[in-house]
Coordinates of N, CA and C in Angstrom, one line a residue:
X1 N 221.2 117.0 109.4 CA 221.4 118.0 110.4 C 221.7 119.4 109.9
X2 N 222.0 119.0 109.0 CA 222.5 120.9 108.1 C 221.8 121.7 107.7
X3 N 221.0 120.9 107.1 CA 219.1 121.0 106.6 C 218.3 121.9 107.7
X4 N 218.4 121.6 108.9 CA 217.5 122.1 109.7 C 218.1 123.2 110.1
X5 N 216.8 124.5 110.4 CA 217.0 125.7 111.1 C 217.9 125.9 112.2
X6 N 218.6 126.5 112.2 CA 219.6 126.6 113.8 C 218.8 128.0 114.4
X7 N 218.6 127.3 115.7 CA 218.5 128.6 116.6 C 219.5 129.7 116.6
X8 N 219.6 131.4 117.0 CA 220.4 132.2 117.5 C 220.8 131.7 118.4
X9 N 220.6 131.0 119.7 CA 221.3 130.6 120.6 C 222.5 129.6 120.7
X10 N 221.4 128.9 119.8 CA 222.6 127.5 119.8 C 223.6 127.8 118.7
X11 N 223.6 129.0 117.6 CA 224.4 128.7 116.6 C 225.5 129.7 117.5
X12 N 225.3 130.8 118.5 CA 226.5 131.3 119.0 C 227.3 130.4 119.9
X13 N 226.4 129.4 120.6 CA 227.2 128.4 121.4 C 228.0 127.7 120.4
X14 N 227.6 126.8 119.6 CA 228.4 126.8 118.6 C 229.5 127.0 118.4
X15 N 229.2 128.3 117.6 CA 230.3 129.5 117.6 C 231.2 129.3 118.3
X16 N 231.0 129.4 120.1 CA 231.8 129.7 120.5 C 232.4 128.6 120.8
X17 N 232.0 127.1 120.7 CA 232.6 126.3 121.2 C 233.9 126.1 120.1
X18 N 233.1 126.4 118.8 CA 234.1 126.2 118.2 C 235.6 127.1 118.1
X19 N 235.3 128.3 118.8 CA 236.3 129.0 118.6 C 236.9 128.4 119.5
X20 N 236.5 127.9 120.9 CA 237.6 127.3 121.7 C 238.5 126.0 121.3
X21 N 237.4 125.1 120.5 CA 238.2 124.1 120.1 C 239.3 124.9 119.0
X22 N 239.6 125.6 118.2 CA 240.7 125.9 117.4 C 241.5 126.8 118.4
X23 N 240.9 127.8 119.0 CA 242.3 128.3 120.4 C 243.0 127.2 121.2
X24 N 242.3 126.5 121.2 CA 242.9 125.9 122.5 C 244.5 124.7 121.6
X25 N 245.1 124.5 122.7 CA 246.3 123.5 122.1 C 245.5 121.8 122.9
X26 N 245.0 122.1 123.0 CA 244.5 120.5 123.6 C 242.9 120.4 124.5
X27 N 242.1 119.7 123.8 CA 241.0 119.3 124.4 C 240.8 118.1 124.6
X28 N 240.5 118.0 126.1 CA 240.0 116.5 127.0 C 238.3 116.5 127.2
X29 N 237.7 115.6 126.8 CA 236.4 115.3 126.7 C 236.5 113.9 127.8
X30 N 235.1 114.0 128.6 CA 235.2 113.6 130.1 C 234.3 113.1 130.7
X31 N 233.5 112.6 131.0 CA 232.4 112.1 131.4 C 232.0 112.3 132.7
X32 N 231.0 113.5 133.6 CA 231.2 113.5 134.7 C 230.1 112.9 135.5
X33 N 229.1 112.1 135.0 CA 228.1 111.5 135.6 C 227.9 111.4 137.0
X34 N 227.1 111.9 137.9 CA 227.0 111.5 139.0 C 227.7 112.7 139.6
X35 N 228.9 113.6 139.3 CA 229.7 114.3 140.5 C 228.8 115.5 140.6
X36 N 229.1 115.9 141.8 CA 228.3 117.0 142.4 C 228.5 118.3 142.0
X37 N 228.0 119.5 141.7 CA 228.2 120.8 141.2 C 229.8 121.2 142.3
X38 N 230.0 120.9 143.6 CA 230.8 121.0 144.1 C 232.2 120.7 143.9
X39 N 232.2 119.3 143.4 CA 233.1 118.5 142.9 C 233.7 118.8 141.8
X40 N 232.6 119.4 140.7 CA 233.3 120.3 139.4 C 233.7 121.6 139.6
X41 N 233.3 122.1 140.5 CA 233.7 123.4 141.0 C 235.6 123.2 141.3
X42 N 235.7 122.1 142.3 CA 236.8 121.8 142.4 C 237.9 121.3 141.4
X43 N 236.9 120.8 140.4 CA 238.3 120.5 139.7 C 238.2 121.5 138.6
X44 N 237.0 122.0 138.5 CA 237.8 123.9 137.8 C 238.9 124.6 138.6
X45 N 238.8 124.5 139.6 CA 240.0 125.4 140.5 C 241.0 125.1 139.9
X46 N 241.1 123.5 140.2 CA 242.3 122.5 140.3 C 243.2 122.6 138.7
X47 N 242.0 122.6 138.1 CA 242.8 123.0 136.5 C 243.7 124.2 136.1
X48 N 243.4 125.1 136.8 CA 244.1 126.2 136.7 C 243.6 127.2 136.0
X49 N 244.1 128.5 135.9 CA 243.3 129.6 135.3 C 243.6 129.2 133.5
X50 N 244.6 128.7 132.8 CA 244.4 128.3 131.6 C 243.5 127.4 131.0
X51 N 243.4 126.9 131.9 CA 242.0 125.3 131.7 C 240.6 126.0 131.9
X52 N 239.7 125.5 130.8 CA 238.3 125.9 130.7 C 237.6 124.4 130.5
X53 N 237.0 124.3 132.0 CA 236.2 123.1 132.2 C 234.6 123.2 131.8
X54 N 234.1 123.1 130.0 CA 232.8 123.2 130.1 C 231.7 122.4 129.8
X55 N 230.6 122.2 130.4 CA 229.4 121.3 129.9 C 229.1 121.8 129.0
X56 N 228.5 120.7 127.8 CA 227.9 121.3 126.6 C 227.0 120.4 126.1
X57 N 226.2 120.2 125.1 CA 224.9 119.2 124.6 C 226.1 118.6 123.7
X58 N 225.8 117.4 123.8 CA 226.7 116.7 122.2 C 226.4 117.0 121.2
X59 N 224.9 117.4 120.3 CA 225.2 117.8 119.3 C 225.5 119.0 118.7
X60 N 225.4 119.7 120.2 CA 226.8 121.5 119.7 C 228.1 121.3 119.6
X61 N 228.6 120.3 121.0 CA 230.0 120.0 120.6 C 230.6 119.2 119.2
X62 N 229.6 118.5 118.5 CA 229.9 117.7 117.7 C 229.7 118.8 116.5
X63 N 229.0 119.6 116.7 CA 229.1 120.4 115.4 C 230.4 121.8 115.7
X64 N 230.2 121.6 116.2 CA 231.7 122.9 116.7 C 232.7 122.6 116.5
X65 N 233.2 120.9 117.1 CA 234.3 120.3 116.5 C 234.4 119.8 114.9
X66 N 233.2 119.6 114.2 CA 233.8 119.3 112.8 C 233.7 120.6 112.3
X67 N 233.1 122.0 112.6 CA 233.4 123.3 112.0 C 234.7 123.6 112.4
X68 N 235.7 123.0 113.8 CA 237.0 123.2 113.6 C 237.6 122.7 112.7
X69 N 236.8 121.7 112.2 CA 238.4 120.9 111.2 C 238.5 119.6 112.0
X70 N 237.8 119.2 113.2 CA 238.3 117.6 113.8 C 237.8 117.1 113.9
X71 N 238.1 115.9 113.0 CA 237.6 114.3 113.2 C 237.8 113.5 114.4
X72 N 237.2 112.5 114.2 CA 237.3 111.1 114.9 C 236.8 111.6 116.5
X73 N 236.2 112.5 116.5 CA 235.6 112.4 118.0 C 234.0 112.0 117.8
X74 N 233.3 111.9 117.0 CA 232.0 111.1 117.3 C 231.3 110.0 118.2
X75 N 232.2 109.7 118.4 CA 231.9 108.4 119.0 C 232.0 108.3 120.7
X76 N 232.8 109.6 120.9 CA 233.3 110.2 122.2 C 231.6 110.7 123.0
X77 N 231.2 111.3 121.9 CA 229.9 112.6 122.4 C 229.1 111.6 123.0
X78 N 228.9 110.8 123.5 CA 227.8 109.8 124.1 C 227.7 110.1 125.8
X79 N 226.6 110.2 126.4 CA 226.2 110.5 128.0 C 226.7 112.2 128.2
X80 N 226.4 111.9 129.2 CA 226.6 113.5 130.1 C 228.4 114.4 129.7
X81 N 228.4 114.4 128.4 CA 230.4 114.9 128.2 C 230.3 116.9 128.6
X82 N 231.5 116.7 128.6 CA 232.0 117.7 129.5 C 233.0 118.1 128.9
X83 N 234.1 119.2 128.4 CA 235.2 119.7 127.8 C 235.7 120.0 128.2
X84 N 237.3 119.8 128.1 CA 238.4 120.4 129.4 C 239.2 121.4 127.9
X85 N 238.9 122.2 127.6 CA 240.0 122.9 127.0 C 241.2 123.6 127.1
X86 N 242.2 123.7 127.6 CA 243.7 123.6 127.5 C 244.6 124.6 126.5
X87 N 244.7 126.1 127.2 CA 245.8 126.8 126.4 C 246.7 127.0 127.2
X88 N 247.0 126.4 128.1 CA 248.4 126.4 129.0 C 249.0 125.4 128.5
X89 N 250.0 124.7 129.5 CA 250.4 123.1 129.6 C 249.5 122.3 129.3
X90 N 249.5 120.9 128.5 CA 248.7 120.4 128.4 C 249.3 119.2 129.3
X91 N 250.4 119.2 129.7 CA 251.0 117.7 130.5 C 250.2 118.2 132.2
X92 N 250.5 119.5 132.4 CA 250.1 119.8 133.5 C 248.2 119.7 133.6
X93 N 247.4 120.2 132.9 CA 246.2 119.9 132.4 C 245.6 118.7 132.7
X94 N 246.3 117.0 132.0 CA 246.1 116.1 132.0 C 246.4 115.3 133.0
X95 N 247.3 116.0 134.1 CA 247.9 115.0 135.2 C 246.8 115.4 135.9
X96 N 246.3 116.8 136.3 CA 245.3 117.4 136.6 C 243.6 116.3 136.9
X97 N 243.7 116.2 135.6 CA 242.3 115.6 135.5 C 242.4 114.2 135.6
X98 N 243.9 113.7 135.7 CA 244.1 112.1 136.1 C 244.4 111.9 137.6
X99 N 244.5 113.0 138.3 CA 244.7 113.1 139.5 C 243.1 113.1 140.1
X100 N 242.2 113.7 139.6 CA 241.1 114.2 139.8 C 240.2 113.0 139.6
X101 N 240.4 111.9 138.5 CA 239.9 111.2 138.3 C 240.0 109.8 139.6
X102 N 241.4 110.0 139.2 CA 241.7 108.8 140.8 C 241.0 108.9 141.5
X103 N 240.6 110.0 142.6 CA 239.9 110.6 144.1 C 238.7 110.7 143.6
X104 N 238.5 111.0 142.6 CA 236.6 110.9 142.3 C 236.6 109.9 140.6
X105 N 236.3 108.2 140.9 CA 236.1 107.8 140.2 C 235.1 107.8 139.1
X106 N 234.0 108.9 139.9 CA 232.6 109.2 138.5 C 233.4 110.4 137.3
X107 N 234.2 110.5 137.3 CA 234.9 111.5 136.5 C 235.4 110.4 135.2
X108 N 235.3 110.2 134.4 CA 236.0 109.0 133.5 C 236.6 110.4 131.8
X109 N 237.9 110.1 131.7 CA 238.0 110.6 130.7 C 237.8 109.6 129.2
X110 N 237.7 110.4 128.4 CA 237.3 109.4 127.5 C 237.9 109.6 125.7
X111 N 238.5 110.7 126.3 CA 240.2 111.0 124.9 C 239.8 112.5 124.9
X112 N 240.5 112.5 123.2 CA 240.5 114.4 123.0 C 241.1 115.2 121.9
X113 N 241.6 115.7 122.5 CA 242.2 116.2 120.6 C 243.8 116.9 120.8
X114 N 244.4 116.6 120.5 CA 246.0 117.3 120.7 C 246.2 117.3 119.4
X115 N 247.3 119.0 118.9 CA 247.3 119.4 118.2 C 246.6 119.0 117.0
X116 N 245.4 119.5 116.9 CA 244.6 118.7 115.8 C 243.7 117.7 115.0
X117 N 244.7 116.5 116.1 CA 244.1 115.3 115.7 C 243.5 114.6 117.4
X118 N 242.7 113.5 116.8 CA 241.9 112.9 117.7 C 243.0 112.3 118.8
X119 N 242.8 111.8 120.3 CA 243.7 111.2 120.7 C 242.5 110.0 121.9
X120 N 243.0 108.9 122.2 CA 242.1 108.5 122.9 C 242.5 108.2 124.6
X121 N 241.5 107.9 125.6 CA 241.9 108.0 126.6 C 243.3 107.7 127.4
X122 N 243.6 106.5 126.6 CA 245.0 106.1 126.7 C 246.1 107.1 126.2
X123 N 246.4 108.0 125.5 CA 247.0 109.3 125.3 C 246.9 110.0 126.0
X124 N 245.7 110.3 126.4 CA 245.6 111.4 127.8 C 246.3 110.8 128.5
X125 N 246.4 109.6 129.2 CA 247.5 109.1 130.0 C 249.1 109.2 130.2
X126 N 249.1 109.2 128.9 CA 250.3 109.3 128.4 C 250.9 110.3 128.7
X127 N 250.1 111.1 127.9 CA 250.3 112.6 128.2 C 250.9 112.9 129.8
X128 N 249.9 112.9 130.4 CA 250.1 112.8 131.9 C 251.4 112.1 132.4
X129 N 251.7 110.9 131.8 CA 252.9 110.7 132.4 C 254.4 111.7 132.1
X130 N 254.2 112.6 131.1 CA 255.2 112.8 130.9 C 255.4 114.2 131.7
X131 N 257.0 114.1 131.8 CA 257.1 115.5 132.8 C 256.7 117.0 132.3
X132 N 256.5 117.9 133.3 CA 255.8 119.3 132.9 C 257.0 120.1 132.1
X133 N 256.8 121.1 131.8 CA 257.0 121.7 130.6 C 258.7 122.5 131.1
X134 N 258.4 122.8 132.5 CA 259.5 123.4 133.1 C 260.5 122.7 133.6
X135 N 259.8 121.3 133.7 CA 261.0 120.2 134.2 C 261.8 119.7 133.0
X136 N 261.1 119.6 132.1 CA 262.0 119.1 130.4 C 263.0 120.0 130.3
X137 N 262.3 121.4 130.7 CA 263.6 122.7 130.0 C 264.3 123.2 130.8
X138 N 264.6 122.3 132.1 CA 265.4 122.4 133.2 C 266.5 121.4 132.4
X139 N 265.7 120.6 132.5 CA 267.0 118.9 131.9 C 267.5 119.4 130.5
X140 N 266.6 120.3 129.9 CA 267.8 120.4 128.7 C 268.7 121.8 128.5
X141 N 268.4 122.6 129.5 CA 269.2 123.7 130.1 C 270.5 123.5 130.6
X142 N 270.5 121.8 131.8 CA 271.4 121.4 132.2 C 272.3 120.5 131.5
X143 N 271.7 119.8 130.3 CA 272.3 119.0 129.4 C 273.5 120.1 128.8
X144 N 272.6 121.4 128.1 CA 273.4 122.3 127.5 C 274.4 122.5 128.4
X145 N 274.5 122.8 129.4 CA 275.4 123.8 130.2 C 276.5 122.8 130.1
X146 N 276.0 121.7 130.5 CA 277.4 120.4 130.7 C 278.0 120.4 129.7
X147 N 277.1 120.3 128.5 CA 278.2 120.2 126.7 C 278.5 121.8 126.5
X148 N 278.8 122.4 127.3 CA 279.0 123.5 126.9 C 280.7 123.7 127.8
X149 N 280.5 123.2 129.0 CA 281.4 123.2 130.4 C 282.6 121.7 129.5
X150 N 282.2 121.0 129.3 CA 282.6 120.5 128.4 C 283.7 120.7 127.4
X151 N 282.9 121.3 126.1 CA 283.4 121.8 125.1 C 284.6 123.8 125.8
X152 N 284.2 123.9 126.6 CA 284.9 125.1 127.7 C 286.2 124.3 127.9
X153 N 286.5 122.8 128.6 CA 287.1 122.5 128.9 C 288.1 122.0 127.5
X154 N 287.5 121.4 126.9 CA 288.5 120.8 125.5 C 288.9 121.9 124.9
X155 N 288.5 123.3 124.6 CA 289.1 124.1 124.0 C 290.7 124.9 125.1
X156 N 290.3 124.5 126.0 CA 291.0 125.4 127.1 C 292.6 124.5 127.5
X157 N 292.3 122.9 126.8 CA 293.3 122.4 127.7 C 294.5 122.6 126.5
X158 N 294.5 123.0 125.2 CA 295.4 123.0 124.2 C 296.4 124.5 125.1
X159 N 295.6 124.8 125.5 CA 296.4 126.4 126.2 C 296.9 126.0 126.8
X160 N 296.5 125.4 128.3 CA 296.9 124.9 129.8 C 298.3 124.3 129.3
X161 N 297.7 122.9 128.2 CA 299.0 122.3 127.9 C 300.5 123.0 127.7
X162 N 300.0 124.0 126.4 CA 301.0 124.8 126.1 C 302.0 125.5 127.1
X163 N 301.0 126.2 128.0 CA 301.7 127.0 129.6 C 302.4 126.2 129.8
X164 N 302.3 125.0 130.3 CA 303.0 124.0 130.6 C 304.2 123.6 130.5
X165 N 304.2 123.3 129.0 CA 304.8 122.8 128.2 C 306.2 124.2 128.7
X166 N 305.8 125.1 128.3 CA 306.9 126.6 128.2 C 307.6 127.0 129.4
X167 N 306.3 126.3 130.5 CA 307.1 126.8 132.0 C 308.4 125.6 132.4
X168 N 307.9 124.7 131.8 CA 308.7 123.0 131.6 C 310.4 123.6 131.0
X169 N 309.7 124.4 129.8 CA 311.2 124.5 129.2 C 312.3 125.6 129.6
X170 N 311.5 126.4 130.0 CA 311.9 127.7 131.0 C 312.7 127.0 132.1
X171 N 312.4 126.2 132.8 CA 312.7 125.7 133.9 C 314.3 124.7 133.4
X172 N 313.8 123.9 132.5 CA 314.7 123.1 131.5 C 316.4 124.2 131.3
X173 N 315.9 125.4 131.1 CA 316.4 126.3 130.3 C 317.7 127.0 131.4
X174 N 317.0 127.2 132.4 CA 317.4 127.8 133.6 C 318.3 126.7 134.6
X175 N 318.3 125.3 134.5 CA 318.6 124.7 134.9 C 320.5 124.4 134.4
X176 N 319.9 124.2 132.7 CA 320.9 124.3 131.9 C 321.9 125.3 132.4
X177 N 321.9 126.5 132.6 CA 322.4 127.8 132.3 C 323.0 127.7 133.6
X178 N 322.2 127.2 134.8 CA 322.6 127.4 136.3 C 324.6 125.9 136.1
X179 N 324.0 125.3 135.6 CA 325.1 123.9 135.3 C 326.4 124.6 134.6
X180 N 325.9 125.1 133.5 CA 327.0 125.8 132.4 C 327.7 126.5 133.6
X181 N 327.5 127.3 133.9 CA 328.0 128.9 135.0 C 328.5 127.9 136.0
X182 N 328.4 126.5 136.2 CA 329.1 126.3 137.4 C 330.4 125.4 137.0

């Protein structure tokens, strides 16, 4: 395959696919056999403006991805594939196209590539189950604030105690004094 002449066209497709496979933080490869130009239109929307949903020939994507640097997708490029590339969220991305997949079963994903390495369709799942990106750093915002409200409270009670302690003796003190004088 290396041996042979490359077109100008196909070597900038190429090119460019490859640039997207190394920009991107996550590519989903997809099978969309059968859905209607309408249907991918929709789930371009649905991906969001970070998500780049593109058709491409297998043997550009296959040479684009090992000019990235990534293995273990060969086996993926088989029938009509399709590229979900991902520089946003990639949890939001993958719920996206597992959501998409449910309602239109001709959509089949078929794995992909997270940070680098290969991942298979079962990862993308995975992926998808986990919560978005804003809900993790909500929960560990709130985690913080508690060990912080916390640690606010354990340093604070050595004082309170103290006050205590002196208003106790004061009182002690004044008691005393009130007895003596009588």
């Amino acid at each position: 395959m290396a041996d042979k002449p490359v077109r100008a066209d196909k070597a900038t497709a190429v090119a460019e696919l490859t640039e997207q496979f190394r920009s991107s933080g996550a590519t989903v490869l997809t099978e969309y056999r059968g859905l209607t130009v309408a249907q991918l239109t929709k789930l371009r929307r649905a991906l969001g403006r970070e998500t780049t949903y593109a058709v491409a020939k297998n043997t550009l994507a296959k040479r684009a991805a090992a000019d990235a640097g990534i293995e273990g997708l060969d086996t993926l490029f088989t029938g009509p594939t399709a590229l979900t590339f991902v520089s946003g969220d990639v949890v939001e991305a993958a719920k996206g196209l597992r959501e998409f997949a449910k309602a239109n079963p001709l959509l089949v994903i078929k794995g992909g590539v997270f940070e680098g390495k290969a991942i298979s369709a079962e990862e993308v799942n995975k992926l998808a189950d986990l919560e978005s990106r804003e809900v993790l750093l909500a929960k560990l915002a709130g985690g913080m604030k508690a060990n912080l409200s916390k640690a606010a409270a354990l340093f604070q009670a050595p004082l309170s105690k103290t006050a205590r302690l002196a208003a106790a003796l004061q009182e002690k003190r004044e008691k005393e004094g009130v007895e003596e004088a009588a």
